[in-house]
CSV table of C-alpha atoms in Angstrom, one decimal:
chain,number,residue,atom,x,y,z
P,274,MET,CA,-35.8,28.5,11.2
P,275,SER,CA,-33.8,25.3,11.5
P,276,ARG,CA,-32.5,23.1,14.3
P,277,HIS,CA,-29.3,21.2,14.6
P,278,THR,CA,-30.5,17.7,15.2
P,279,PRO,CA,-28.7,14.4,14.8
P,280,LYS,CA,-32.1,12.7,14.2
P,281,ALA,CA,-32.2,13.0,10.4
P,282,ALA,CA,-31.7,10.7,7.5
P,283,LEU,CA,-32.0,11.1,3.7
P,284,VAL,CA,-33.9,8.2,2.1
P,285,PRO,CA,-34.2,7.5,-1.6
P,286,SER,CA,-37.8,8.2,-2.7
P,287,ALA,CA,-38.0,4.7,-4.3
P,288,PHE,CA,-37.4,3.1,-0.8
P,289,PHE,CA,-39.6,5.5,1.2
P,290,ASP,CA,-43.0,4.7,2.6
P,291,ALA,CA,-44.6,7.4,4.8
P,292,ALA,CA,-46.2,4.8,7.0
P,293,SER,CA,-42.8,3.4,7.8
P,294,ALA,CA,-41.0,6.7,8.4
P,295,ARG,CA,-40.4,6.0,12.1
P,296,GLU,CA,-39.0,2.6,11.4
P,297,ILE,CA,-36.8,4.0,8.6
P,298,LEU,CA,-35.3,6.7,10.8
P,299,SER,CA,-34.9,4.3,13.8
P,300,ARG,CA,-32.5,2.2,11.6
P,301,THR,CA,-30.0,5.1,11.6
P,302,VAL,CA,-30.6,7.0,14.9
P,303,LEU,CA,-31.7,6.2,18.4
P,304,LEU,CA,-35.2,7.5,18.8
P,305,ASP,CA,-37.1,8.3,22.0
P,306,LYS,CA,-40.6,6.6,22.1
P,307,ASP,CA,-42.3,10.0,22.1
P,308,ASP,CA,-40.2,11.5,19.2
P,309,LYS,CA,-42.5,12.9,16.5
P,310,ILE,CA,-41.3,11.8,13.1
P,311,GLU,CA,-41.7,14.1,10.1
P,312,TYR,CA,-40.4,14.1,6.5
P,313,ILE,CA,-40.1,16.5,3.6
P,314,SER,CA,-39.6,15.6,-0.1
P,315,LEU,CA,-36.5,16.7,-1.9
P,316,PRO,CA,-37.3,16.0,-5.5
P,317,GLU,CA,-34.0,17.5,-6.7
P,318,PHE,CA,-32.3,14.5,-5.0
P,319,SER,CA,-35.1,12.0,-5.6
P,320,ALA,CA,-35.1,11.6,-1.8
P,321,GLU,CA,-37.1,12.2,1.4
P,322,LEU,CA,-35.6,13.8,4.4
P,323,VAL,CA,-36.9,12.0,7.5
P,324,TYR,CA,-36.3,13.6,10.8
P,325,SER,CA,-37.3,14.3,14.4
P,326,LEU,CA,-36.8,17.6,16.1
P,327,SER,CA,-37.8,16.0,19.4
P,328,VAL,CA,-40.9,16.7,21.4
P,329,ASP,CA,-39.6,19.6,23.4
P,330,ILE,CA,-39.5,21.9,20.4
P,331,ASP,CA,-42.6,23.6,19.1
P,332,SER,CA,-43.6,22.0,15.9
P,333,ALA,CA,-43.9,25.0,13.6
P,334,GLU,CA,-44.0,24.6,9.8
P,335,ASP,CA,-40.8,26.5,9.4
P,336,ASN,CA,-38.9,24.2,11.8
P,337,MET,CA,-36.6,22.1,9.7
P,338,PRO,CA,-33.4,20.1,10.5
P,339,GLU,CA,-30.3,22.0,9.5
P,340,LEU,CA,-29.5,19.2,7.1
P,341,TYR,CA,-32.4,20.5,5.0
P,342,ASN,CA,-30.7,23.9,4.6
P,343,VAL,CA,-27.4,22.3,3.8
P,344,LEU,CA,-29.0,20.2,1.1
P,345,LYS,CA,-30.8,23.2,-0.4
P,346,ALA,CA,-27.6,25.3,-0.3
P,347,ILE,CA,-25.6,22.7,-2.3
P,348,SER,CA,-27.4,23.7,-5.5
P,349,GLY,CA,-26.2,27.2,-5.2
P,350,VAL,CA,-22.5,26.2,-5.2
P,351,ALA,CA,-20.9,26.8,-8.6
P,352,GLU,CA,-17.8,24.6,-8.1
P,353,HIS,CA,-17.6,21.0,-9.3
P,354,ASN,CA,-16.7,19.8,-5.8
P,355,LYS,CA,-19.6,21.0,-3.6
P,356,ILE,CA,-19.0,20.9,0.1
P,357,VAL,CA,-21.6,22.5,2.4
P,358,ALA,CA,-21.6,22.2,6.1
P,359,SER,CA,-23.2,23.7,9.2
P,360,TYR,CA,-22.1,23.2,12.9
P,361,GLY,CA,-24.1,24.0,16.0
P,362,ASP,CA,-25.4,22.5,19.2
P,363,GLY,CA,-22.9,19.7,18.9
P,364,VAL,CA,-24.1,18.6,15.5
P,365,LEU,CA,-22.3,18.8,12.2
P,366,SER,CA,-24.6,18.7,9.1
P,367,ILE,CA,-22.7,18.1,5.8
P,368,ALA,CA,-23.5,17.5,2.2
P,369,ILE,CA,-21.0,16.7,-0.6
P,370,ALA,CA,-21.7,16.6,-4.3
P,371,GLN,CA,-19.7,16.4,-7.5
P,372,GLY,CA,-21.4,18.2,-10.3
P,373,SER,CA,-25.1,17.3,-9.9
P,374,ASP,CA,-24.4,14.0,-8.1
P,375,LEU,CA,-25.0,14.0,-4.4
P,376,LEU,CA,-22.3,11.8,-2.8
P,377,LEU,CA,-23.1,12.4,0.9
P,378,ALA,CA,-25.7,13.9,3.2
P,379,ASN,CA,-25.3,13.2,6.8
P,380,VAL,CA,-25.2,14.5,10.4
P,381,PHE,CA,-22.6,13.7,13.0
P,382,GLU,CA,-22.6,14.4,16.7
P,383,ALA,CA,-19.5,16.4,17.4
P,384,ALA,CA,-18.8,17.7,20.9
P,385,ASP,CA,-16.5,20.4,19.6
P,386,PHE,CA,-15.3,22.0,16.3
P,387,THR,CA,-12.2,19.9,16.2
P,388,THR,CA,-14.3,16.8,16.2
P,389,ALA,CA,-16.5,18.3,13.5
P,390,GLU,CA,-13.4,18.9,11.4
P,391,TYR,CA,-12.4,15.3,11.8
P,392,PHE,CA,-15.8,14.2,10.3
P,393,ILE,CA,-15.4,16.7,7.4
P,394,PHE,CA,-11.9,15.4,6.6
P,395,MET,CA,-12.9,11.8,6.9
P,396,ALA,CA,-15.8,12.3,4.5
P,397,VAL,CA,-13.7,14.3,2.0
P,398,ARG,CA,-11.0,11.7,2.1
P,399,LYS,CA,-13.4,8.7,1.8
P,400,LEU,CA,-15.0,10.3,-1.3
P,401,GLN,CA,-11.5,10.9,-2.7
P,402,LEU,CA,-11.9,14.7,-3.1
P,403,ASN,CA,-8.8,16.9,-3.0
P,404,PRO,CA,-9.5,19.6,-0.3
P,405,GLU,CA,-6.6,21.7,-1.7
P,406,VAL,CA,-8.7,22.4,-4.8
P,407,SER,CA,-12.1,22.6,-3.0
P,408,THR,CA,-14.0,25.3,-1.3
P,409,ILE,CA,-16.0,24.5,1.8
P,410,HIS,CA,-19.2,26.5,2.3
P,411,PHE,CA,-20.2,27.0,6.0
P,412,LEU,CA,-23.8,28.1,6.7
P,413,THR,CA,-23.1,28.9,10.3
P,414,PRO,CA,-20.6,31.5,11.4
P,415,LEU,CA,-17.1,30.4,12.2
P,416,SER,CA,-14.7,31.9,14.7
P,417,PRO,CA,-11.5,33.3,13.2
P,418,GLU,CA,-9.6,30.3,14.7
P,419,GLU,CA,-12.1,27.8,13.1
P,420,GLU,CA,-11.9,29.5,9.8
P,421,MET,CA,-8.0,29.5,9.8
P,422,SER,CA,-8.0,25.9,10.8
P,423,LEU,CA,-10.1,25.0,7.7
P,424,TYR,CA,-7.9,27.3,5.5
P,425,ARG,CA,-5.0,25.0,6.2
P,426,TYR,CA,-6.7,22.3,4.2
P,427,PHE,CA,-9.2,23.8,1.9
P,428,ARG,CA,-8.5,26.2,-1.0
P,429,SER,CA,-11.2,28.5,0.3
P,430,VAL,CA,-13.7,28.9,3.1
P,431,GLU,CA,-17.0,30.6,2.4
P,432,GLN,CA,-19.5,31.9,5.0
P,433,PRO,CA,-22.7,33.8,4.7
């Protein structure tokens, strides 16, 4: 089970100290004083995913931020340009890689799908990827309208 949370950050393992996890996360997101901070190692990226699912959510071992699932899914993409995204609860989680090089892993607060698309296109353009030759893989279901909107820009749209 995963949660769409904007309170997540990927930190290179070389710069990570478990005792400073809260401070590290607070540099990128606004934390509540009672947020419980957790982290999980992602050795395939030489990184640690630091996150808070907030205190109102039961802390079960299988609760992970959606960004974790997005990062894990990127290794299953066969194309050279790897774009994996998930959108729900007003949060877009996205990871982009070229070959085995992770270029971006981030979460964006997006009130609607149009705003989420804006963040996707901004990231793709900033990384100088050509969407017309790229497939975007969405882990969450898309409405027919959302899928068609993405098809206008991407070569293909894949869903589970």
